[in-house]
PDB file of N, CA, C and O in Angstrom:
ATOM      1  N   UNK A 888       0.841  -1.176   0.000  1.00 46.00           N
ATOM      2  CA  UNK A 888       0.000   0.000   0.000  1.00 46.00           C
ATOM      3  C   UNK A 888       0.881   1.233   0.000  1.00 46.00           C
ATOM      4  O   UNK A 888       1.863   1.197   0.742  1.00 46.00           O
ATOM      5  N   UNK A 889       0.650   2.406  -0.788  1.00 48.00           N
ATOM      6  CA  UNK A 889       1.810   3.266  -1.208  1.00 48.00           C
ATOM      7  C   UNK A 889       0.870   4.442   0.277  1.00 48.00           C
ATOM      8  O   UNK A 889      -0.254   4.518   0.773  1.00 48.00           O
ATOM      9  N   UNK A 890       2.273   5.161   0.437  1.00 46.00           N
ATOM     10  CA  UNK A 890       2.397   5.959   1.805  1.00 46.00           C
ATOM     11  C   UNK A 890       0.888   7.528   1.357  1.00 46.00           C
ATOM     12  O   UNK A 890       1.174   8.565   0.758  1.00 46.00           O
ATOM     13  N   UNK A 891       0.000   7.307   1.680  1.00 47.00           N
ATOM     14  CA  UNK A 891      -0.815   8.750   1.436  1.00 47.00           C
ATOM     15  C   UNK A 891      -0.484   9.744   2.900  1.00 47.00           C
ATOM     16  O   UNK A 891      -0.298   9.577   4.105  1.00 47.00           O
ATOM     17  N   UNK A 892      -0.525  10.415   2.293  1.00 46.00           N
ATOM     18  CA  UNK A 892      -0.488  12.165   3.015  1.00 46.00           C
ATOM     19  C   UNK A 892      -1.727  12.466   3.869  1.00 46.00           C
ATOM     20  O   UNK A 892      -2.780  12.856   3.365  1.00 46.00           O
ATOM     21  N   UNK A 893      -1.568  12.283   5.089  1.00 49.00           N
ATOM     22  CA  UNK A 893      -3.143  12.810   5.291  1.00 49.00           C
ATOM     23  C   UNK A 893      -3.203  14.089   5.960  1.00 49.00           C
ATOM     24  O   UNK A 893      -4.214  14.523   6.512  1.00 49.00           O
ATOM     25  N   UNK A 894      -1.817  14.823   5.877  1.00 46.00           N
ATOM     26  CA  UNK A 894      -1.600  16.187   6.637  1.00 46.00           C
ATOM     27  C   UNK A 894      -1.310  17.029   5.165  1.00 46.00           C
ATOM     28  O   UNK A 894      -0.361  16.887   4.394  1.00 46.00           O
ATOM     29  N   UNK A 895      -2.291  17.803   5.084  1.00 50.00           N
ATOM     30  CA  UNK A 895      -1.918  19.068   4.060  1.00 50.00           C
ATOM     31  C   UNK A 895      -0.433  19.564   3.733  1.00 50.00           C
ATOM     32  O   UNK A 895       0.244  18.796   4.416  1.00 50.00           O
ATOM     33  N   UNK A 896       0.254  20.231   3.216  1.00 52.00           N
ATOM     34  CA  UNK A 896       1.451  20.263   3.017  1.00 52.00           C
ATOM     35  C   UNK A 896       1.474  22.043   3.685  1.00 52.00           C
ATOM     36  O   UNK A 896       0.794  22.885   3.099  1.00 52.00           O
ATOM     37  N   UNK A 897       2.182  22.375   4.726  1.00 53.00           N
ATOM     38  CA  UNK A 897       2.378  23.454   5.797  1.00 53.00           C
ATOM     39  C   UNK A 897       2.963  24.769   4.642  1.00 53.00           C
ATOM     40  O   UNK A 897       4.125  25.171   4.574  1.00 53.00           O
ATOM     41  N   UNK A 898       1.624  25.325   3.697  1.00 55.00           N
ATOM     42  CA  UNK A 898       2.312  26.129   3.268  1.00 55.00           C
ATOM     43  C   UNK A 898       2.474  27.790   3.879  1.00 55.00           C
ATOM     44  O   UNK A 898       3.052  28.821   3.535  1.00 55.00           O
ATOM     45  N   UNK A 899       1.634  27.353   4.926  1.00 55.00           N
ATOM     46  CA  UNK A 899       1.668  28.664   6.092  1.00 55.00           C
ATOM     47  C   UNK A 899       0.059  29.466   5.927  1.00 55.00           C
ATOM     48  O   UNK A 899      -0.214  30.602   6.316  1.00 55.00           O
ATOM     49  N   UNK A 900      -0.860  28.491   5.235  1.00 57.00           N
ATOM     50  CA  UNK A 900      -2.245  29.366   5.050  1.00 57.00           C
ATOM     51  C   UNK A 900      -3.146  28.524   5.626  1.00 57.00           C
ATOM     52  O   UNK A 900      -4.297  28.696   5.224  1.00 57.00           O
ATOM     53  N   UNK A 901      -2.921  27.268   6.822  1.00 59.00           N
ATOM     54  CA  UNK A 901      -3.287  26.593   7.361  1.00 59.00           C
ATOM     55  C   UNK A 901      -3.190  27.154   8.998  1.00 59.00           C
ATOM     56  O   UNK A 901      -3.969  27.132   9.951  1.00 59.00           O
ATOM     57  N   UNK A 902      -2.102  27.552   8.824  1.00 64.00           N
ATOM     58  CA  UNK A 902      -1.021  27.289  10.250  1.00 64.00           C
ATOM     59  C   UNK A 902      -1.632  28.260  11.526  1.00 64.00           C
ATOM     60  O   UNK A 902      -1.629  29.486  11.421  1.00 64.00           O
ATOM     61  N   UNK A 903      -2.003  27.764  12.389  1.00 58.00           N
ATOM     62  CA  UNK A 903      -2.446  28.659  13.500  1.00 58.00           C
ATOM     63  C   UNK A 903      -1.450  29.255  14.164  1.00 58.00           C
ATOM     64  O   UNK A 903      -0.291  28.842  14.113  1.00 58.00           O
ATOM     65  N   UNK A 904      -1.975  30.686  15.114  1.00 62.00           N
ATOM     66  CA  UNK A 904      -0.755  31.551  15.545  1.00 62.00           C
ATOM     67  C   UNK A 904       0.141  30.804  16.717  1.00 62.00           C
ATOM     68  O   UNK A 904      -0.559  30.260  17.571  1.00 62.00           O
ATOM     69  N   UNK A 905       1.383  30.698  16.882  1.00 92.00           N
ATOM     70  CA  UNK A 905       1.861  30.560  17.964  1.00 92.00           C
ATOM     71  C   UNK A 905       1.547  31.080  18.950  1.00 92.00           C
ATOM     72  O   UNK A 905       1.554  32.305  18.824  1.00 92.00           O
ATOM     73  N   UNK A 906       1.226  30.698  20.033  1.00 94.00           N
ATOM     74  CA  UNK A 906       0.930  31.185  21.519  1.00 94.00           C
ATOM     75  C   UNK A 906       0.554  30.594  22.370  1.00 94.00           C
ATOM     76  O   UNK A 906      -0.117  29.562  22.393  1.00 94.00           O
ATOM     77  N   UNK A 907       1.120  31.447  23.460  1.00 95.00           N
ATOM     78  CA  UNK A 907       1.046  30.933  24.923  1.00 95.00           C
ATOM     79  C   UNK A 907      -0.014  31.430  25.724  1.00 95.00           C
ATOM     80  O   UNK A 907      -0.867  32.214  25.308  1.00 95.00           O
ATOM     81  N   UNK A 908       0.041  30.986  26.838  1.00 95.00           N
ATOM     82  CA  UNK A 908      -1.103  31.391  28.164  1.00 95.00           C
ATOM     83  C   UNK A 908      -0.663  32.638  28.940  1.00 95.00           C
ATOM     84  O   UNK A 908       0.512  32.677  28.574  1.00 95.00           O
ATOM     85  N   UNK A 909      -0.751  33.246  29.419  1.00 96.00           N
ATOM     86  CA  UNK A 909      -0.459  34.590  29.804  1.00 96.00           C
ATOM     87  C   UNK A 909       0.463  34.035  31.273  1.00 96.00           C
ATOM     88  O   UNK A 909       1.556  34.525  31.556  1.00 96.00           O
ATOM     89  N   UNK A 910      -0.089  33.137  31.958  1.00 96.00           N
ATOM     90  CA  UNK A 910       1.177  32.697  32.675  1.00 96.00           C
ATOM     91  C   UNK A 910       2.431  32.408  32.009  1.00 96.00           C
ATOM     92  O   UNK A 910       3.501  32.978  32.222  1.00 96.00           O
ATOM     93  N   UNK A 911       2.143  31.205  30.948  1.00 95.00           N
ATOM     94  CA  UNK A 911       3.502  30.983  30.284  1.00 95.00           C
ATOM     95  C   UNK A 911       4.465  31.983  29.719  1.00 95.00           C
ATOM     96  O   UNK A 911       5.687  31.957  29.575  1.00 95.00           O
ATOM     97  N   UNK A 912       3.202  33.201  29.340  1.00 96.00           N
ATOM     98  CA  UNK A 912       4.397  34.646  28.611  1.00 96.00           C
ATOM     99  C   UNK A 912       4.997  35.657  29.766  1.00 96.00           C
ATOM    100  O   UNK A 912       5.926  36.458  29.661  1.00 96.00           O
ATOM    101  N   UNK A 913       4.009  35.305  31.111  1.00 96.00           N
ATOM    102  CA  UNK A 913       4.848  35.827  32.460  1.00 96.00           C
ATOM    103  C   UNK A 913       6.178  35.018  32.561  1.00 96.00           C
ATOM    104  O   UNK A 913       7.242  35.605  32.760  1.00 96.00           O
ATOM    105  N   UNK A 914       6.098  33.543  32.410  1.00 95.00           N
ATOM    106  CA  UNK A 914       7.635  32.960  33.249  1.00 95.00           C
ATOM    107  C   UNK A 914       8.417  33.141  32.295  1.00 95.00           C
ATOM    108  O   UNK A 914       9.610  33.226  32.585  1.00 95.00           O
ATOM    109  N   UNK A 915       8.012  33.262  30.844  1.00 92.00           N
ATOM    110  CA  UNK A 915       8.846  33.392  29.734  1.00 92.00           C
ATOM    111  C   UNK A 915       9.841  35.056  29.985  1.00 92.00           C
ATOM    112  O   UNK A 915      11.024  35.310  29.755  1.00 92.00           O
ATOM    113  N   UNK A 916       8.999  35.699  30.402  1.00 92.00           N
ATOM    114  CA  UNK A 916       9.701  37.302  30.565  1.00 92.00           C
ATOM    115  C   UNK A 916      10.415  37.171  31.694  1.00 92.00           C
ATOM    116  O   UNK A 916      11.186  38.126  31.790  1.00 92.00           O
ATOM    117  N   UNK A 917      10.501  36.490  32.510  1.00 91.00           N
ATOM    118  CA  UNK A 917      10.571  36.615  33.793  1.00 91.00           C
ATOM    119  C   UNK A 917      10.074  37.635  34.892  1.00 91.00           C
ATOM    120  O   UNK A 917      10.586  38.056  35.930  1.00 91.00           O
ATOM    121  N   UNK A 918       8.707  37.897  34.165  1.00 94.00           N
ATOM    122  CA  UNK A 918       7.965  38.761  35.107  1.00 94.00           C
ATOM    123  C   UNK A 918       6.082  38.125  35.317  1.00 94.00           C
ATOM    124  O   UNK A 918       5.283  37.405  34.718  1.00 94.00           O
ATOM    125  N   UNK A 919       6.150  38.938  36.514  1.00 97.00           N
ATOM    126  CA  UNK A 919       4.152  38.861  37.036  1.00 97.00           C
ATOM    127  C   UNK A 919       3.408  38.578  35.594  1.00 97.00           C
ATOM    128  O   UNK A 919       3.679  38.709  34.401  1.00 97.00           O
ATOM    129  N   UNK A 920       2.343  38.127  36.378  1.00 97.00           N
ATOM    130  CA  UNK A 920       1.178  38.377  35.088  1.00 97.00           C
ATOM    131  C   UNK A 920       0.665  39.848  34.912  1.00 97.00           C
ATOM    132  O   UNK A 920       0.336  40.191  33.777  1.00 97.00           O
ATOM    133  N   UNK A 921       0.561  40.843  36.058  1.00 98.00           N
ATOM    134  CA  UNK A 921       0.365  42.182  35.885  1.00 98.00           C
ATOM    135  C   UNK A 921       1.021  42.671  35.457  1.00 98.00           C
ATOM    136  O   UNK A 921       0.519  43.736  35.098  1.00 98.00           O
ATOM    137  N   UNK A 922       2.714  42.564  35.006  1.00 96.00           N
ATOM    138  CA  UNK A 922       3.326  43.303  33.779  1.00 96.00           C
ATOM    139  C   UNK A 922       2.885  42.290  32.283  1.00 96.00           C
ATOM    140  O   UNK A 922       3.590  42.420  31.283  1.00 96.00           O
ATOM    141  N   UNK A 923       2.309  41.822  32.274  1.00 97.00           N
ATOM    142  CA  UNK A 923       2.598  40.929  31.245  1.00 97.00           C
ATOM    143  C   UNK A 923       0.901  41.425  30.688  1.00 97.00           C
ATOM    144  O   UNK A 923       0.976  41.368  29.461  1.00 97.00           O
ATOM    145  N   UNK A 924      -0.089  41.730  30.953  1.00 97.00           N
ATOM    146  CA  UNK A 924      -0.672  42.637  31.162  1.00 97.00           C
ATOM    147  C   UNK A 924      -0.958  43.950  30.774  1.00 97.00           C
ATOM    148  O   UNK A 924      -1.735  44.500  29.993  1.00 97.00           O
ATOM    149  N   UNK A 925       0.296  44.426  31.913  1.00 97.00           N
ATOM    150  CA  UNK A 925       0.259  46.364  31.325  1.00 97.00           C
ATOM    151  C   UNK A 925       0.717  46.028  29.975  1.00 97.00           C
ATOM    152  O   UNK A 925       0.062  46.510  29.051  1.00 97.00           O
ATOM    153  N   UNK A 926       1.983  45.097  29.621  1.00 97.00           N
ATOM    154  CA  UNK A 926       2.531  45.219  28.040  1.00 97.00           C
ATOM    155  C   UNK A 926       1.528  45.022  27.023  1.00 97.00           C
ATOM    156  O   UNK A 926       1.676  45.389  25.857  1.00 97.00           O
ATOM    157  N   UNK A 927       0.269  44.305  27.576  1.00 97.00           N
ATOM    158  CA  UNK A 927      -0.663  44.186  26.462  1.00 97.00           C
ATOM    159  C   UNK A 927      -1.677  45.169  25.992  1.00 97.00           C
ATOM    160  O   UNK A 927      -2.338  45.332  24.966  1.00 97.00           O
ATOM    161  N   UNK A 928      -1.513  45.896  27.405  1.00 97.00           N
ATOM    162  CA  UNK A 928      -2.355  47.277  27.446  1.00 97.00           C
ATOM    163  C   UNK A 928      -1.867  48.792  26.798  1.00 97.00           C
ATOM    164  O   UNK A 928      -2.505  49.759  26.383  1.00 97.00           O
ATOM    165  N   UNK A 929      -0.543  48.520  26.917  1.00 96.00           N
ATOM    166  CA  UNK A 929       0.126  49.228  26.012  1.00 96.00           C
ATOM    167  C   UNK A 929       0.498  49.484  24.875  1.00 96.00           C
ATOM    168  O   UNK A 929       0.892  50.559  24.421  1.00 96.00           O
ATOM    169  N   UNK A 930       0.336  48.120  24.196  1.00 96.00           N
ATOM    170  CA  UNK A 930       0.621  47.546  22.614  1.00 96.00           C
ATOM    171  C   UNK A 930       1.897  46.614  22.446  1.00 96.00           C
ATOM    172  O   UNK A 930       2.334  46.048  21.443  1.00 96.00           O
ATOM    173  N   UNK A 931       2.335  46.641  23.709  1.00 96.00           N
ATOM    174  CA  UNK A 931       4.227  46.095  23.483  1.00 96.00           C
ATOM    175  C   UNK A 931       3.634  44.646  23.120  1.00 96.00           C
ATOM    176  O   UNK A 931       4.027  44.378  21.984  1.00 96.00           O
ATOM    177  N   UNK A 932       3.002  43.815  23.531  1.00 97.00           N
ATOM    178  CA  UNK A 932       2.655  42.761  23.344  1.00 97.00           C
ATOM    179  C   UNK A 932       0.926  41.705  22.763  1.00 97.00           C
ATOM    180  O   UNK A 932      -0.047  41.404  23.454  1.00 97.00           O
ATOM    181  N   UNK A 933       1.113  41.516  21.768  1.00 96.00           N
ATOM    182  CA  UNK A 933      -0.284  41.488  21.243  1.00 96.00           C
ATOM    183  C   UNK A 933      -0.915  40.153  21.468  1.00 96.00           C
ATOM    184  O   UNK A 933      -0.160  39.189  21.338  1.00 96.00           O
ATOM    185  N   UNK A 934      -2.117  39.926  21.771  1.00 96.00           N
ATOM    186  CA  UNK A 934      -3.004  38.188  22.164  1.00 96.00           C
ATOM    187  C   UNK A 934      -4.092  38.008  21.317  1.00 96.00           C
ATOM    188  O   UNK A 934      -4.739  38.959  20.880  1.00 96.00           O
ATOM    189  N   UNK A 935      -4.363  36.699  21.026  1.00 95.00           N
ATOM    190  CA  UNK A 935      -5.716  36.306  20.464  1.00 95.00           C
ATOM    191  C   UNK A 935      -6.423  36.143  21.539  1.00 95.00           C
ATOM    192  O   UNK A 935      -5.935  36.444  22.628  1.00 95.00           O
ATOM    193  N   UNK A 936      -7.980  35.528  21.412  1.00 93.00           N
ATOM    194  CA  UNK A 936      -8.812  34.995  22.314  1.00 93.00           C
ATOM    195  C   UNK A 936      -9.344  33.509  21.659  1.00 93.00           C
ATOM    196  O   UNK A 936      -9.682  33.582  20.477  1.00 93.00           O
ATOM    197  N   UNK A 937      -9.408  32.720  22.039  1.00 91.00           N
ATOM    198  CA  UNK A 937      -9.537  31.408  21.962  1.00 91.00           C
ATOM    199  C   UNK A 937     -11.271  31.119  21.895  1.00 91.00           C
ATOM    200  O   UNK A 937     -11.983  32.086  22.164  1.00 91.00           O
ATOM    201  N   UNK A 938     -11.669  30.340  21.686  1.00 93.00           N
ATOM    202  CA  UNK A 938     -13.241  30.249  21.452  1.00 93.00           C
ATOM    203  C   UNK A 938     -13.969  29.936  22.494  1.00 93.00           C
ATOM    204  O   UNK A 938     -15.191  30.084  22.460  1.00 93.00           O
ATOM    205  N   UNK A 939     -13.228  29.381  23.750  1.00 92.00           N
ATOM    206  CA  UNK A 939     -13.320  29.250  25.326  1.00 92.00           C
ATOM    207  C   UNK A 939     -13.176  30.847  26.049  1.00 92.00           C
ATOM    208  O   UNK A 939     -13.487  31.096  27.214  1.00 92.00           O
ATOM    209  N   UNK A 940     -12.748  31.625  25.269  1.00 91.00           N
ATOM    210  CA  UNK A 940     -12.871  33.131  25.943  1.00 91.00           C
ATOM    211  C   UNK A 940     -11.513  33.410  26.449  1.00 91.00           C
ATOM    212  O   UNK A 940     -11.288  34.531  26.904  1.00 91.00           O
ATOM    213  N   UNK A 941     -10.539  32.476  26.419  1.00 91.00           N
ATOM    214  CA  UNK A 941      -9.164  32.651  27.049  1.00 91.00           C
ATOM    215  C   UNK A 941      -8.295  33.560  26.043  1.00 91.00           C
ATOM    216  O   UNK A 941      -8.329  33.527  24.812  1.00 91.00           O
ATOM    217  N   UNK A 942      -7.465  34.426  26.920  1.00 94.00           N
ATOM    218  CA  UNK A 942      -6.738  35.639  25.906  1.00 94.00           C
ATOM    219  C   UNK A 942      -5.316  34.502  25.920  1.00 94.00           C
ATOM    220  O   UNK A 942      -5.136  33.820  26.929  1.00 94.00           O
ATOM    221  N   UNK A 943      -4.501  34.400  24.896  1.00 96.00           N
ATOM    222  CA  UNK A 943      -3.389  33.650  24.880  1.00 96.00           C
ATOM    223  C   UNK A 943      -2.355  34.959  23.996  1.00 96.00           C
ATOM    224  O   UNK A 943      -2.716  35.694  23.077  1.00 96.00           O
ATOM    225  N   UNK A 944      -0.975  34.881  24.695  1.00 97.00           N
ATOM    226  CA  UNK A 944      -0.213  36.330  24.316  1.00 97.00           C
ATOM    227  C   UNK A 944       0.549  35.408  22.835  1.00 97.00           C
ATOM    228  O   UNK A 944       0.878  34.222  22.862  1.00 97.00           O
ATOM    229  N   UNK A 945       0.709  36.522  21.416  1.00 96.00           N
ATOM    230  CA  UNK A 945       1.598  35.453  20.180  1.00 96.00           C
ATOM    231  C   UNK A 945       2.864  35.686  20.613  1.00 96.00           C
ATOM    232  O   UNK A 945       3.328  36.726  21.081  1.00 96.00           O
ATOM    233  N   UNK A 946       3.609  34.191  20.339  1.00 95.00           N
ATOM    234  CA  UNK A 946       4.913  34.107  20.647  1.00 95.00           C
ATOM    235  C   UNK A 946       5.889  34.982  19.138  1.00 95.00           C
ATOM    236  O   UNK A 946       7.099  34.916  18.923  1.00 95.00           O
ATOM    237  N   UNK A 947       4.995  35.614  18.458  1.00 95.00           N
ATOM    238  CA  UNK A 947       5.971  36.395  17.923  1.00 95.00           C
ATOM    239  C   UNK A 947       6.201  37.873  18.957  1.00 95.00           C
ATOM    240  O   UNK A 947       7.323  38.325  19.188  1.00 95.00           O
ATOM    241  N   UNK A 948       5.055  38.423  19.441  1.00 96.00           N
ATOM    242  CA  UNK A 948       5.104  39.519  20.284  1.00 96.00           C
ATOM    243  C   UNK A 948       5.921  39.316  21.002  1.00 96.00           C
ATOM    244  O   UNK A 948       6.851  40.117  20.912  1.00 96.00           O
ATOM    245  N   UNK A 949       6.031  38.520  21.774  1.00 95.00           N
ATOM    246  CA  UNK A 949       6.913  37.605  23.151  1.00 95.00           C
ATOM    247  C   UNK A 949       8.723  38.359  22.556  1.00 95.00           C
ATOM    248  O   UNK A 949       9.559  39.213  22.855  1.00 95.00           O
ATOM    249  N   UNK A 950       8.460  37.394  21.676  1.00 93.00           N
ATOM    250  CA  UNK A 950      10.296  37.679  20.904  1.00 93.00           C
ATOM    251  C   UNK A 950      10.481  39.292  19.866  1.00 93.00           C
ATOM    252  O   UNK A 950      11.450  39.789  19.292  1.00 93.00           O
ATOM    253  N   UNK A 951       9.360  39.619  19.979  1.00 94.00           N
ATOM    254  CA  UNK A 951       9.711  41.542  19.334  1.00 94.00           C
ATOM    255  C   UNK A 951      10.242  41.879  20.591  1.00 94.00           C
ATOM    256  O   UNK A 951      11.466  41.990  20.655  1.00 94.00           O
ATOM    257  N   UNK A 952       9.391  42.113  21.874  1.00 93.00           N
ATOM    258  CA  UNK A 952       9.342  42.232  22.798  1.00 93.00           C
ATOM    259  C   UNK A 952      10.726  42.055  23.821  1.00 93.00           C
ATOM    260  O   UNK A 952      11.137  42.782  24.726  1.00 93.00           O
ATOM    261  N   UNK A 953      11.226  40.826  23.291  1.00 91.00           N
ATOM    262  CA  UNK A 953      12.392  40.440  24.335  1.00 91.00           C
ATOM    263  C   UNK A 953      13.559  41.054  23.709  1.00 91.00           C
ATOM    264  O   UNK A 953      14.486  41.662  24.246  1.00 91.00           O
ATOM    265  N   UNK A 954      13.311  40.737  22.239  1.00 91.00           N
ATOM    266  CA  UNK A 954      14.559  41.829  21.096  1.00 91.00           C
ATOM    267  C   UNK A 954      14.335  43.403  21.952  1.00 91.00           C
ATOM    268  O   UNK A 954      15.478  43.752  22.247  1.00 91.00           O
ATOM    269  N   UNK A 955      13.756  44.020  22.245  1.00 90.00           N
ATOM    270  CA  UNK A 955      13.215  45.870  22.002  1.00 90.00           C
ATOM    271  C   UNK A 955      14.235  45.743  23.601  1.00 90.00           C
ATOM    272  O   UNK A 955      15.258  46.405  23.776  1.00 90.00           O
ATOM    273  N   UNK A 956      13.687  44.796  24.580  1.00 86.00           N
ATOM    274  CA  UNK A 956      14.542  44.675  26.115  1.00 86.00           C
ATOM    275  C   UNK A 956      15.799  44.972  25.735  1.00 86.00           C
ATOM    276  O   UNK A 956      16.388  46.047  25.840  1.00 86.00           O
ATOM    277  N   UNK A 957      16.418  43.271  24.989  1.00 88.00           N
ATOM    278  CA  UNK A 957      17.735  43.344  25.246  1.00 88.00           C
ATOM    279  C   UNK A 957      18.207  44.567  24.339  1.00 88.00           C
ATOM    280  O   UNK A 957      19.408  44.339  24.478  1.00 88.00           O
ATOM    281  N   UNK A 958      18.179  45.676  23.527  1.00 89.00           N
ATOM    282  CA  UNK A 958      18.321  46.149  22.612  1.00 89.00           C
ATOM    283  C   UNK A 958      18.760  47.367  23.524  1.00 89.00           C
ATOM    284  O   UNK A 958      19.842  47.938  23.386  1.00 89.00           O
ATOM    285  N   UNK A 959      17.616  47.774  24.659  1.00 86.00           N
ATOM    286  CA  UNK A 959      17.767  49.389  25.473  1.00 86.00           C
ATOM    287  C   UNK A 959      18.197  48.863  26.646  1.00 86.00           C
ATOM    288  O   UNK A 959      18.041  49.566  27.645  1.00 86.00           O
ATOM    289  N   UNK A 960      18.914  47.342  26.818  1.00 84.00           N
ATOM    290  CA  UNK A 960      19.830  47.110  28.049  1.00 84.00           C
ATOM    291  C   UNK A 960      21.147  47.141  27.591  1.00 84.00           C
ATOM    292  O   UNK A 960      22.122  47.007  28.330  1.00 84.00           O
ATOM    293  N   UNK A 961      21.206  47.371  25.996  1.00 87.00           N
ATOM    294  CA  UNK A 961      22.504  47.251  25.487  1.00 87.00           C
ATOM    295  C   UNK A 961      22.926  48.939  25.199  1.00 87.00           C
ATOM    296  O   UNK A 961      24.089  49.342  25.243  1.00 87.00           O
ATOM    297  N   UNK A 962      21.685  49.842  24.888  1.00 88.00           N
ATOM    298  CA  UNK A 962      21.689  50.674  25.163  1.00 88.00           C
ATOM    299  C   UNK A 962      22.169  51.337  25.953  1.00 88.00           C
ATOM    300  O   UNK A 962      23.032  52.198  25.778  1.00 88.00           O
ATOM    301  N   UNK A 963      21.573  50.953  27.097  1.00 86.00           N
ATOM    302  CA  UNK A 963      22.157  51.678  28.705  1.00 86.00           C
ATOM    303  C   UNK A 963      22.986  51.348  28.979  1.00 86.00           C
ATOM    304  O   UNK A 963      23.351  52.176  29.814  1.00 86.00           O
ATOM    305  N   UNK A 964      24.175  50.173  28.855  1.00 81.00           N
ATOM    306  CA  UNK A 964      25.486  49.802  29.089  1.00 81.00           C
ATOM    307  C   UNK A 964      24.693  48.458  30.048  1.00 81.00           C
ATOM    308  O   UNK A 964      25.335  47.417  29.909  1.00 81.00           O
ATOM    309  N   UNK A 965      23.983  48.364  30.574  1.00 67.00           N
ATOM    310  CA  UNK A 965      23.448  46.653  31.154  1.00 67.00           C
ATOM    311  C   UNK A 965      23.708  45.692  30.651  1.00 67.00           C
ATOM    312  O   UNK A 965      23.412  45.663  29.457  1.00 67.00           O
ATOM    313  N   UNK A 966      24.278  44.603  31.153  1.00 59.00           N
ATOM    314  CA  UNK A 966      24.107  43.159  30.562  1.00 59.00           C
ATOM    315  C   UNK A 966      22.948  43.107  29.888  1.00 59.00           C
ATOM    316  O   UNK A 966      21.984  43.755  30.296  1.00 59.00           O
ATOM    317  N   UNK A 967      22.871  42.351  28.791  1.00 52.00           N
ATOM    318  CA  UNK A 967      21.782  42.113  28.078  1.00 52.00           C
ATOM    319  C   UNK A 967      21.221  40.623  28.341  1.00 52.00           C
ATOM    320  O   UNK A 967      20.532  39.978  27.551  1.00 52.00           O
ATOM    321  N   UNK A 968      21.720  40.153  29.792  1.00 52.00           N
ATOM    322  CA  UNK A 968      21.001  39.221  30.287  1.00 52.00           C
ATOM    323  C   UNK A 968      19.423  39.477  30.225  1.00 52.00           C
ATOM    324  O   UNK A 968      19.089  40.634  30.479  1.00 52.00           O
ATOM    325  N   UNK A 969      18.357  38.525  29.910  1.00 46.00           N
ATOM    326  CA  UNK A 969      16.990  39.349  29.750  1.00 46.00           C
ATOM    327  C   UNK A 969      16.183  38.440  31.588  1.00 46.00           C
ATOM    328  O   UNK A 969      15.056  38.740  31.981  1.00 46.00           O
TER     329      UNK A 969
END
């Protein structure tokens, strides 16, 4: 029996957004869920909502986000430890 495909081929017009739970994008920053939060309230960091009503933060925001950090810790002369 020859091998069939039963997964579409990932040309990226399928693909759902990466993202996490707003806890997971807190331990990911290494901060609270209330900064993790203000950043969304601000624009620094952008979320979908899930069909259960849950806000989940995109892991592309996450990594603009952690780039813009280490960027004005390199700025200020700080380790760019994040």
């Amino acid at each position: 029996m020859g091998s069939a495909e039963l997964v579409p081929p990932d040309d990226g017009s399928h693909r759902a957004p990466r993202s996490v739970l707003v806890d997971q994008a807190a331990e990911l920053l290494g901060v609270s869920r209330r900064t993790v939060y203000n950043r969304i309230r601000e624009g620094r960091l952008r979320t979908i909502r899930t069909r259960c009503g849950s806000q989940r933060v995109l892991l592309e925001s996450l990594e603009s986000l952690l780039r813009a950090m280490v960027g004005e810790r390199r700025a200020s002369g700080r380790s760019a430890d994040v």
